[in-house]
XYZ file of C-alpha atoms in Angstrom:
549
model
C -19.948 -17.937 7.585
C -17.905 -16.046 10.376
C -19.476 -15.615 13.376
C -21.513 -12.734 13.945
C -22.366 -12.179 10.449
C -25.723 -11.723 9.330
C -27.049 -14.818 6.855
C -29.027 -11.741 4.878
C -25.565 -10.262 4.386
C -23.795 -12.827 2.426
C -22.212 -12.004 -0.593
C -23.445 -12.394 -4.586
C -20.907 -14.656 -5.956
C -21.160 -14.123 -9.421
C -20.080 -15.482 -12.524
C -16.712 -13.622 -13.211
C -15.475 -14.592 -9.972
C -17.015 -18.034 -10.238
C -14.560 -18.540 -13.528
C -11.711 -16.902 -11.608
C -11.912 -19.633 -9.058
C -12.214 -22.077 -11.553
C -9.325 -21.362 -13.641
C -7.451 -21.018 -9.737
C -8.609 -24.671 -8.975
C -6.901 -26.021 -11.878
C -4.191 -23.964 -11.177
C -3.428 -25.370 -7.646
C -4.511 -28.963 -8.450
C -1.728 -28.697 -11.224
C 0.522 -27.370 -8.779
C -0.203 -30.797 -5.943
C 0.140 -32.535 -9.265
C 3.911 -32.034 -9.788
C 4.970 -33.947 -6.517
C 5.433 -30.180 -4.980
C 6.749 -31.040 -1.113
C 3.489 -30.909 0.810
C 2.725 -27.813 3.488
C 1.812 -28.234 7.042
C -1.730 -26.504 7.481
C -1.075 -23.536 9.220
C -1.997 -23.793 13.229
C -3.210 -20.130 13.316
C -5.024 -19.497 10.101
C -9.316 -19.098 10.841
C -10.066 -20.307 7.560
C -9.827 -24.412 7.478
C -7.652 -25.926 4.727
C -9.594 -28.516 4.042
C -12.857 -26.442 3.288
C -10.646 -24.279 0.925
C -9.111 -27.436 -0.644
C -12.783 -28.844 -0.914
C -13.644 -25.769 -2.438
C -10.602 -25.535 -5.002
C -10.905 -29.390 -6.368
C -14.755 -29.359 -6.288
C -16.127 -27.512 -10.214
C -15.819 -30.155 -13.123
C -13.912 -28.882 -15.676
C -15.011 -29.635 -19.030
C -12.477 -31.229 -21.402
C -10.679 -33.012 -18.330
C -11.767 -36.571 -17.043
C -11.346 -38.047 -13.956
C -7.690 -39.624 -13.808
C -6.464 -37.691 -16.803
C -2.899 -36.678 -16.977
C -3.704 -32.902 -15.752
C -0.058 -32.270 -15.351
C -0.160 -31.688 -19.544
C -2.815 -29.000 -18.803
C -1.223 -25.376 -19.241
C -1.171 -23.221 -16.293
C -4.899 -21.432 -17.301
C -3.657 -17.993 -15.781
C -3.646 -15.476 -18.377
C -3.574 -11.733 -18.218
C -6.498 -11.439 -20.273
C -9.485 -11.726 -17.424
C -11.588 -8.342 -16.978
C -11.442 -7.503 -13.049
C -14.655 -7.376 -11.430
C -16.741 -4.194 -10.831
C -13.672 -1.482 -10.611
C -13.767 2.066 -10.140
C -11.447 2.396 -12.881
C -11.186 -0.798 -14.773
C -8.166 -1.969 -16.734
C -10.196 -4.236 -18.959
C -7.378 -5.526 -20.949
C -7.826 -8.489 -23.471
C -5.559 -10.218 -26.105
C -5.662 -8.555 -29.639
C -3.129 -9.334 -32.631
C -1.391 -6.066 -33.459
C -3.011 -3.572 -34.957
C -2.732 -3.669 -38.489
C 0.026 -1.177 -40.426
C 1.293 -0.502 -43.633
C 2.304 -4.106 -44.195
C 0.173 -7.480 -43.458
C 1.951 -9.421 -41.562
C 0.338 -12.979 -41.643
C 1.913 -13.973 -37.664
C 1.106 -10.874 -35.531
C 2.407 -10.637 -32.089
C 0.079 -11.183 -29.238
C -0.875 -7.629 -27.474
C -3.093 -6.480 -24.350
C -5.182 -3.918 -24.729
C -4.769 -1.705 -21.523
C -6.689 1.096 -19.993
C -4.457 3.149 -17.831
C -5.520 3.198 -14.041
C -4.730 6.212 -11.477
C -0.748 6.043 -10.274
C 0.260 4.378 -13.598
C 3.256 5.518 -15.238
C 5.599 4.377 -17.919
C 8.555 3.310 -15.975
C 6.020 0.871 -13.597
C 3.900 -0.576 -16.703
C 6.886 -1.684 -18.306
C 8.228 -3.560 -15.599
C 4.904 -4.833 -14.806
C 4.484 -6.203 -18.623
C 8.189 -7.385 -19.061
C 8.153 -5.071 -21.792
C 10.937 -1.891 -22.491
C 9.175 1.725 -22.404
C 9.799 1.940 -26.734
C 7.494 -1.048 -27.188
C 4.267 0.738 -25.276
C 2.236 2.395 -27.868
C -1.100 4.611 -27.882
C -3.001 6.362 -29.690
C -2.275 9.388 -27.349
C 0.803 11.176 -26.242
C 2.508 8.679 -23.854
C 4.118 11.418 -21.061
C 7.725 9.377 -20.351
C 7.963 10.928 -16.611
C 5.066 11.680 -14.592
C 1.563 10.161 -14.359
C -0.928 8.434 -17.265
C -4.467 9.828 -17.179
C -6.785 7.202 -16.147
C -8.248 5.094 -18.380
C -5.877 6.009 -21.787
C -5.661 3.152 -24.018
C -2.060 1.463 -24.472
C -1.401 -1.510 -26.994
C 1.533 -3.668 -24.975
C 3.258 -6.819 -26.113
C 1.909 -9.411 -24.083
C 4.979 -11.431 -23.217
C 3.744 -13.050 -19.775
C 1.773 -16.393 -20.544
C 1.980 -17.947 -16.533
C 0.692 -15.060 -13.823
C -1.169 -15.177 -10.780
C -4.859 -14.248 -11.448
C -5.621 -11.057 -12.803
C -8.683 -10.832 -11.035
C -8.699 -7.560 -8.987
C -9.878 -8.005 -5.086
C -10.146 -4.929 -3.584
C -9.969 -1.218 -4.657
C -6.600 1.141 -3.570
C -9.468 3.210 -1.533
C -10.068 0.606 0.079
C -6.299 0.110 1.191
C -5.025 3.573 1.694
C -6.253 6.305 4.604
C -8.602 7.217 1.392
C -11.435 9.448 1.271
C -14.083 6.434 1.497
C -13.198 6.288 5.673
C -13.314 9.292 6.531
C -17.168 8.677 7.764
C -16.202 5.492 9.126
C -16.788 4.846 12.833
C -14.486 2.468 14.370
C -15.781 2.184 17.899
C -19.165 1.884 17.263
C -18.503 -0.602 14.844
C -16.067 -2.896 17.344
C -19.010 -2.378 19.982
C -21.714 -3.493 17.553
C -20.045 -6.327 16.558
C -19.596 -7.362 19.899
C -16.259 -9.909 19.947
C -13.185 -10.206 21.307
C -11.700 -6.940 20.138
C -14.802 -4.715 21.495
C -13.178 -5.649 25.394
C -9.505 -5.854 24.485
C -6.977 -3.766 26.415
C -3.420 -3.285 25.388
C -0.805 -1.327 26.580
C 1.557 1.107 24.550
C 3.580 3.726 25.154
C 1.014 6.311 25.149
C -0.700 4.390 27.821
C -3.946 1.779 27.404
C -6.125 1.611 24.727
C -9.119 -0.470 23.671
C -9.157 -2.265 20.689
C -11.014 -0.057 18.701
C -7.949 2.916 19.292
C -5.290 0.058 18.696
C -7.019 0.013 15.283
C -7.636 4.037 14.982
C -3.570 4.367 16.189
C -2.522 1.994 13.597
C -4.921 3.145 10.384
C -3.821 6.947 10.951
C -0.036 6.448 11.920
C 0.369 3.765 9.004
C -2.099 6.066 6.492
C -3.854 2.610 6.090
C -7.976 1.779 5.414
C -8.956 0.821 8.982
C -11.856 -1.758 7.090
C -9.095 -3.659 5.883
C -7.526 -4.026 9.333
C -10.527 -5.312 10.709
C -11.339 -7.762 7.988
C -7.824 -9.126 8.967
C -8.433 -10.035 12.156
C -11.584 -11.229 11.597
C -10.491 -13.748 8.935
C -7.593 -15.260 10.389
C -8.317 -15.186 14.090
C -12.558 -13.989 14.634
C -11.860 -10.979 16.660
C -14.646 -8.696 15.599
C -17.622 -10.518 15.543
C -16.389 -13.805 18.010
C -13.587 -14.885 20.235
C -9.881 -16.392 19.276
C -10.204 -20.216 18.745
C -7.080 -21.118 21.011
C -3.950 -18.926 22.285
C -2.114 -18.887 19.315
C -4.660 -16.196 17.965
C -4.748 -14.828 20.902
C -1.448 -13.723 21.008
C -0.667 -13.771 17.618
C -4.178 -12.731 15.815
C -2.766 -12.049 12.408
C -1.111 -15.433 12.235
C 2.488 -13.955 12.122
C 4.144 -16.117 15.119
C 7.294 -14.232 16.069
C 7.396 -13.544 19.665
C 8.823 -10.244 19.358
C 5.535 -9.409 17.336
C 3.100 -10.370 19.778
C -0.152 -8.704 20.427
C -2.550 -6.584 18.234
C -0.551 -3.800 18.049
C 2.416 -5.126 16.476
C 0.153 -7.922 14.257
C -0.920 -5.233 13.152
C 1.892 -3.446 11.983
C 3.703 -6.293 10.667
C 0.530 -7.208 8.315
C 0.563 -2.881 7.051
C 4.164 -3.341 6.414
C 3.670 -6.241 4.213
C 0.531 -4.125 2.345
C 3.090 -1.430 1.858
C 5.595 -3.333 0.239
C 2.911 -4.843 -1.877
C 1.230 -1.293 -2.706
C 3.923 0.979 -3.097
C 6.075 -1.228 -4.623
C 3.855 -2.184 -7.130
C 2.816 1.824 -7.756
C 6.869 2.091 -8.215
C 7.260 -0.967 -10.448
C 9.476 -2.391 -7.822
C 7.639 -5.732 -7.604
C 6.650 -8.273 -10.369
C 6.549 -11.297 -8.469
C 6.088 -12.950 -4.966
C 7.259 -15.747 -3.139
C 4.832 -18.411 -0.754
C 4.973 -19.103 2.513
C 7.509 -22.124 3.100
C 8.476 -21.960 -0.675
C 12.214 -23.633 -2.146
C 13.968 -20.616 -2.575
C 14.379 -18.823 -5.862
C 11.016 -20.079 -6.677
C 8.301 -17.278 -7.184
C 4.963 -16.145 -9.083
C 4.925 -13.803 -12.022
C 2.011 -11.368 -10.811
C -0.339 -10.437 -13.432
C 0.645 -6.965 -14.750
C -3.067 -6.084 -15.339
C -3.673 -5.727 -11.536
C -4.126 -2.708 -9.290
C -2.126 -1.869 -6.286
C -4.748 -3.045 -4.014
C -4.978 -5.998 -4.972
C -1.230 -6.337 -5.341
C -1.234 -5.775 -1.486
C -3.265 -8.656 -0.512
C -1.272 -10.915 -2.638
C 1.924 -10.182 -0.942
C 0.395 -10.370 2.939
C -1.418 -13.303 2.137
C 1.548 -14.830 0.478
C 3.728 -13.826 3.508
C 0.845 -16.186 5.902
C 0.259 -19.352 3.740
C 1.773 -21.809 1.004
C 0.921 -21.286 -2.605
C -2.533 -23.880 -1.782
C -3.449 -22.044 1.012
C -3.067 -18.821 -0.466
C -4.978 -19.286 -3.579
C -8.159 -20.756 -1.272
C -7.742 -17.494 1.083
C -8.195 -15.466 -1.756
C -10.593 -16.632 -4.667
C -12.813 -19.206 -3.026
C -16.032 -18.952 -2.265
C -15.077 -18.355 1.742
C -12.210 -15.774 0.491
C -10.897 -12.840 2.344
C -12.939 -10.915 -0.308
C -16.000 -12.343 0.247
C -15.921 -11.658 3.931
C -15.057 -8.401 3.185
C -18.135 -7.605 1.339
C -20.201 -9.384 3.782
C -18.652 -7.357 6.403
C -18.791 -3.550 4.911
C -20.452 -4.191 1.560
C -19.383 -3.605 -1.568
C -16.186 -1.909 -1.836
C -16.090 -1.107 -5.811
C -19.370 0.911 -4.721
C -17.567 2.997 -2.322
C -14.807 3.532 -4.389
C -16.956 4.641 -7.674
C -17.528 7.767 -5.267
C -13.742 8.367 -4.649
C -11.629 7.244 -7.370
C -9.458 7.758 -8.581
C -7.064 8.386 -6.225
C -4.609 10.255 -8.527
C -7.216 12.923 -10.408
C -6.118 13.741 -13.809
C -2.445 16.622 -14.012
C -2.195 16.002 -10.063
C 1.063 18.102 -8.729
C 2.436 19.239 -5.417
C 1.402 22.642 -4.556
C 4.158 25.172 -3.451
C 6.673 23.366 -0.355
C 9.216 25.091 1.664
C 12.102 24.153 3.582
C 10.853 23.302 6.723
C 13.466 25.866 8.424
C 13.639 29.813 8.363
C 15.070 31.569 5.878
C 19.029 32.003 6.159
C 19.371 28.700 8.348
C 21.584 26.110 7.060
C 20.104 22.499 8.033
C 21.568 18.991 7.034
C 19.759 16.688 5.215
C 20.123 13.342 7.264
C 18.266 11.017 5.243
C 17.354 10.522 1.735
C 14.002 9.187 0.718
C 12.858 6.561 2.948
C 9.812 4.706 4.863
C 7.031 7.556 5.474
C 5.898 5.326 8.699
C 7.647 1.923 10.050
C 10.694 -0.038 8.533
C 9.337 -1.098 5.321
C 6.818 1.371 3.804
C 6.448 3.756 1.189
C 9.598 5.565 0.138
C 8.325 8.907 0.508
C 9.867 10.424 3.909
C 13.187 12.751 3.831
C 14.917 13.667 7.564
C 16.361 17.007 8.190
C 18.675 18.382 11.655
C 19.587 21.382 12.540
C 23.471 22.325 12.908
C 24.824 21.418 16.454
C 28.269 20.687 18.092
C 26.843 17.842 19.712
C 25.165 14.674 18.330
C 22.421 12.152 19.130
C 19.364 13.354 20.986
C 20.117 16.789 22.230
C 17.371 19.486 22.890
C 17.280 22.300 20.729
C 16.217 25.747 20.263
C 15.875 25.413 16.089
C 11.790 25.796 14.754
C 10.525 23.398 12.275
C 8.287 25.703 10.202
C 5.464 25.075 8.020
C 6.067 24.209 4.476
C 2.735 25.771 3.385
C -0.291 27.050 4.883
C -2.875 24.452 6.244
C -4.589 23.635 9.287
C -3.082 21.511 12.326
C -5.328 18.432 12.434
C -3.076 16.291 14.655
C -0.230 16.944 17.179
C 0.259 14.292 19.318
C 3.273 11.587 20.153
C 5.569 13.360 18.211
C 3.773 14.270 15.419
C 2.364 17.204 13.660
C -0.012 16.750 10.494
C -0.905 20.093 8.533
C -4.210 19.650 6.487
C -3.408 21.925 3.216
C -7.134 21.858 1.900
C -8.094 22.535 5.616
C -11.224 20.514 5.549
C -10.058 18.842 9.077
C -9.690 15.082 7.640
C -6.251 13.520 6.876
C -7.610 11.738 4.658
C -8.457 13.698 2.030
C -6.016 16.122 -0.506
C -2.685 17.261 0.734
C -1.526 16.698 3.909
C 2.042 17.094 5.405
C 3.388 14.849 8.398
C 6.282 15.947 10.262
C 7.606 13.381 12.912
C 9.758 14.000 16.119
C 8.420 17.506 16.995
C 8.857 18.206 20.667
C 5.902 18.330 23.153
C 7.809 21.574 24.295
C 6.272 24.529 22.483
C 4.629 22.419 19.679
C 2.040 23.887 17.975
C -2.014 22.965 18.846
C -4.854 20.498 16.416
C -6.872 23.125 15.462
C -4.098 25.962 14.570
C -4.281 27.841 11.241
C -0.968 27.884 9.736
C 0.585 29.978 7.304
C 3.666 29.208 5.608
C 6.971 29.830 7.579
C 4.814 29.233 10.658
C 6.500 27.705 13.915
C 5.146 24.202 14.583
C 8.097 23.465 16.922
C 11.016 22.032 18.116
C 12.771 19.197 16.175
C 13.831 16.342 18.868
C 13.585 12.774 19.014
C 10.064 12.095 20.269
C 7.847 10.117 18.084
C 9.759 6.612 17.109
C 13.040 5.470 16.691
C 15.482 7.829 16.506
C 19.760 8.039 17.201
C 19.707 12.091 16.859
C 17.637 15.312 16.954
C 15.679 15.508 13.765
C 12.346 16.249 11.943
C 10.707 13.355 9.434
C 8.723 14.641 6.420
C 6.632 13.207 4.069
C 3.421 14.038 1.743
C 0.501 12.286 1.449
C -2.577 13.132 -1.080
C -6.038 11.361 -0.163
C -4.738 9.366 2.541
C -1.973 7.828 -0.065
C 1.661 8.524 0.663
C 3.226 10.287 -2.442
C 6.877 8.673 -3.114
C 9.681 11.554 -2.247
C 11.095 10.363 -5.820
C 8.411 9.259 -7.557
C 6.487 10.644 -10.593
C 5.347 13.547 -8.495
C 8.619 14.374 -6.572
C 9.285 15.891 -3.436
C 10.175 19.460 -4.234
C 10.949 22.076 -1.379
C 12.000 25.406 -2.752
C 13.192 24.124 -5.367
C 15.178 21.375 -4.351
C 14.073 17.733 -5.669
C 13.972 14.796 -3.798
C 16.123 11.844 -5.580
C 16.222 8.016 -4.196
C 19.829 6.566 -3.302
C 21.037 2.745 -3.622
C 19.206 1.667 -0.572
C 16.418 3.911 1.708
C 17.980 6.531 3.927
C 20.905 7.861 1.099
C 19.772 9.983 -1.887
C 20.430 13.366 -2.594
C 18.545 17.004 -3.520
C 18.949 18.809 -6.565
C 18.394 21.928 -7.758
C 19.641 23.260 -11.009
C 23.534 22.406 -10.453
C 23.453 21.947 -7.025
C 23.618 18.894 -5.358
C 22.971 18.149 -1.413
C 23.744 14.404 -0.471
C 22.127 12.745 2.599
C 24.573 11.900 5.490
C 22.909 10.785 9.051
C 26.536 12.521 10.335
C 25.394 15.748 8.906
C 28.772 16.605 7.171
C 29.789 19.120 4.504
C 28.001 17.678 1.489
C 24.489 17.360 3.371
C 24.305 20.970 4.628
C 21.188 23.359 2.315
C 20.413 26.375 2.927
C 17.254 28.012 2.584
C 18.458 31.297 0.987
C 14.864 32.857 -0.413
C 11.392 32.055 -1.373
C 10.176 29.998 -4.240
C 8.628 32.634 -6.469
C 5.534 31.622 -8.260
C 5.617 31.246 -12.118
């Protein structure tokens, strides 16, 4: 139990979770089996080893004896498992190919896969190991764009070793979603009553408390603010007691770089890491993850059955401990999950009232340049990180023509791309709220990033498109010149700039480059590549409305 927790509040371990962390304990008793080199335990994490290594070796598994030879035991983790309770369940399971004109007496293996919200082709295949051709339905398959939730596909099931397929924790529950926009953050760090509820820290906007350390972080990151606090409390008992020693003091998410020290920054490092894990596996960008003080080149296949959720614990949690450590962490009975539930209830509840994410024919309403008609701009950077060095891909930079370079002041407007109301404008930022219903974290919402404090527009304006919301500049974040950041984001999830709904301003279509930061726009013929420099092959113009169809 973590301090602070209620005893009444503990959480139902049931069966399909119970077999999870079965199948996981053989799984990592195989693994100290095979003479892997041993891991220190980790100085920082809250969670003892040795309770989650009692836990892991502890169920008797029938058919093996004490002193056996387990190493001849197959690695038990299949793709097949159903995940627990989801808002939009997967529920695949093994099924010989459907039968055809022929009989043929040695089917292939197949999952059975219901679609979830953000699927699409291009991800799934590289998820199964499979090529596009070889995924079958009985409904049209689109080949660009997104699945409808819950359509059945038949796909060769090719991966026989995986990390659990088990499912942990919804996207809603990960993302700026819906499901928090009721959600209280001080009074919640208050009633708890640790640590965090009388921490101070220092930032550039001043001193906050813990609880708007937290708020800064969720909103600027687009992030679940439960999650962050679930965080802290496993790995260093912030919210509900005190740190154990300095370590997690200074370092309370257990990442011990010194140039990453205090909440703030923990913080930021552990949402980059959820990023990477839930954008790249929404892009099909991921398929497998490496442990903590791993040999190089070795990783884990991750079960393609999973949601991107759960795909973004998996690759934080891999980034803190070894592949023991991490398994323990995550399915045993004192689990990140479980304290999760214990600490906000059940989260497949919450998200049966919000999910999915991605409703059914989802596509961006009507964007404009974010410049006046006639201007010429440059377009500085391709798709890249919405927020922070390693996010989503889903931002695209844009700077006005000057003589001079770097951070200059200048007279140029960034204008709104659509109508919507101004729900933030602060530290460089400007949000526009396109369903107007005040919260960011609901339907469309726009960010644009290094707006000037001079002249830049109020929270609480009603916009209409071509609006001024203000100066572009350098304000806001790391910048070398004058510039304004875009990017989209639909129920608190960042929408990728190149990605199966694409970034599309008047016309002109966001495309990703080699590496973040290049890329290009097209529309029809035309082509507009990125260039930080802002030479002759970056320059657009806006020359006239989009007209609607």
């Amino acid at each position: 139990m973590k301090p602070g927790i209620p005893f009444g509040l503990k959480t139902k371990f049931n069966a399909k979770r119970a077999g999870t962390f079965l199948v996981l304990a053989i799984w990592l008793f195989v693994s100290l089996a095979c003479a892997r080199t041993a891991q220190s335990e980790n100085d920082y994490a809250a969670t003892a080893l040795a309770q989650l290594l009692t836990a892991a070796v502890t169920p008797t598994v029938p058919g093996v004896e004490s002193g056996s030879n387990i190493e001849q035991i197959p690695l038990p983790i299949q793709v097949t498992n159903t995940p627990i309770q989801p808002a939009d369940p997967p529920d695949p399971q093994s099924s010989p190919t459907p039968s055809g004109g022929t009989s043929d007496p040695n089917p292939a293996p197949v999952i059975l896969y219901n679609t979830q919200a953000g699927d699409t082709l291009k991800a799934l295949a590289a998820r199964f190991a499979v090529a596009p051709a070889e995924i079958t339905s009985p409904s049209p398959i689109p080949s660009e764009g997104l699945f409808s939730p819950k359509q059945l596909l038949v796909i060769p099931n090719r991966l026989t070793e995986t990390t659990p397929s088990l499912q942990l924790l919804p996207d809603s529950e990960i993302v700026f979603s819906p499901s928090a926009v009721n959600f209280d953050i001080q009074a919640f760090v208050l009633q708890s009553g640790g640590y965090l509820s009388t921490y101070r820290e220092e930032l550039s906007t001043g001193f906050l408390t813990g609880a708007q350390v937290i708020q800064r972080v969720a909103i600027e990151n687009s992030v679940n603010p439960r999650v962050l606090l679930a965080l802290l409390e496993y790995q260093s008992h912030w919210v509900y007691g005190q740190p154990n020693n300095l370590a997690q003091t200074d370092y309370p998410l257990g990442h011990t770089d010194y140039h990453a020290k205090g909440l703030y920054k923990q913080l930021s490092w552990a949402v980059q890491h959820l990023s990477i894990g839930y954008y790249g596996w929404r892009a099909g960008l991921i398929t497998e993850i490496s442990f903590k003080g791993a040999p190089q080149n070795t990783s884990a296949r991750l079960a393609p059955t999973l949601n991107a959720g759960t795909v973004a614990l998996q690759v934080l949690f891999a980034q803190l401990y070894n592949e023991t450590q991490w398994g323990g962490a995550l399915y045993s009975p004192n689990s990140f999950p479980e304290l999760y539930e214990r600490m906000f209830d059940n989260p497949w509840t919450r998200a049966q009232l919000v999910e999915p994410l991605y409703p059914p024919n989802l596509i961006q309403p009507k964007l404009e340049l974010p410049f006046a008609v006639g201007k010429t701009w440059s377009l500085t950077g391709g798709p890249h990180s919405a927020w922070g060095p390693d996010g989503a891909l889903a931002a695209i930079d844009f700077a006005p023509a000057s003589s001079e370079h770097g951070c200059v002041v200048s007279t140029d407007w960034v204008r709104a791309s659509a109508s919507g109301l101004v729900v933030r404008s602060e530290n460089g930022v400007v949000t526009l709220d396109l369903d107007g219903d005040g919260y960011e974290q609901t339907g469309w919402v726009l960010l644009y990033l290094h707006i000037s404090r001079d002249a830049r527009v109020a929270p609480g304006t009603w916009v209409d498109t071509n609006d001024q919301l203000g100066h572009p500049s350098c304000e806001g974040g790391v910048s070398t010149g004058t510039h304004t950041h875009m990017a989209r984001k639909f129920n608190g999830e960042w929408i990728l700039a190149d990605g199966p709904i694409p970034f599309n301003l008047s016309g002109w279509i966001a495309h990703n480059g080699s590496k973040p930061y290049l890329g290009f726009l097209t529309r029809g013929d035309q082509t507009v590549t990125a260039s930080q420099y802002g030479s002759f092959e970056s320059r657009i113009t806006r020359t006239q409305e989009v007209t609607e169809e």
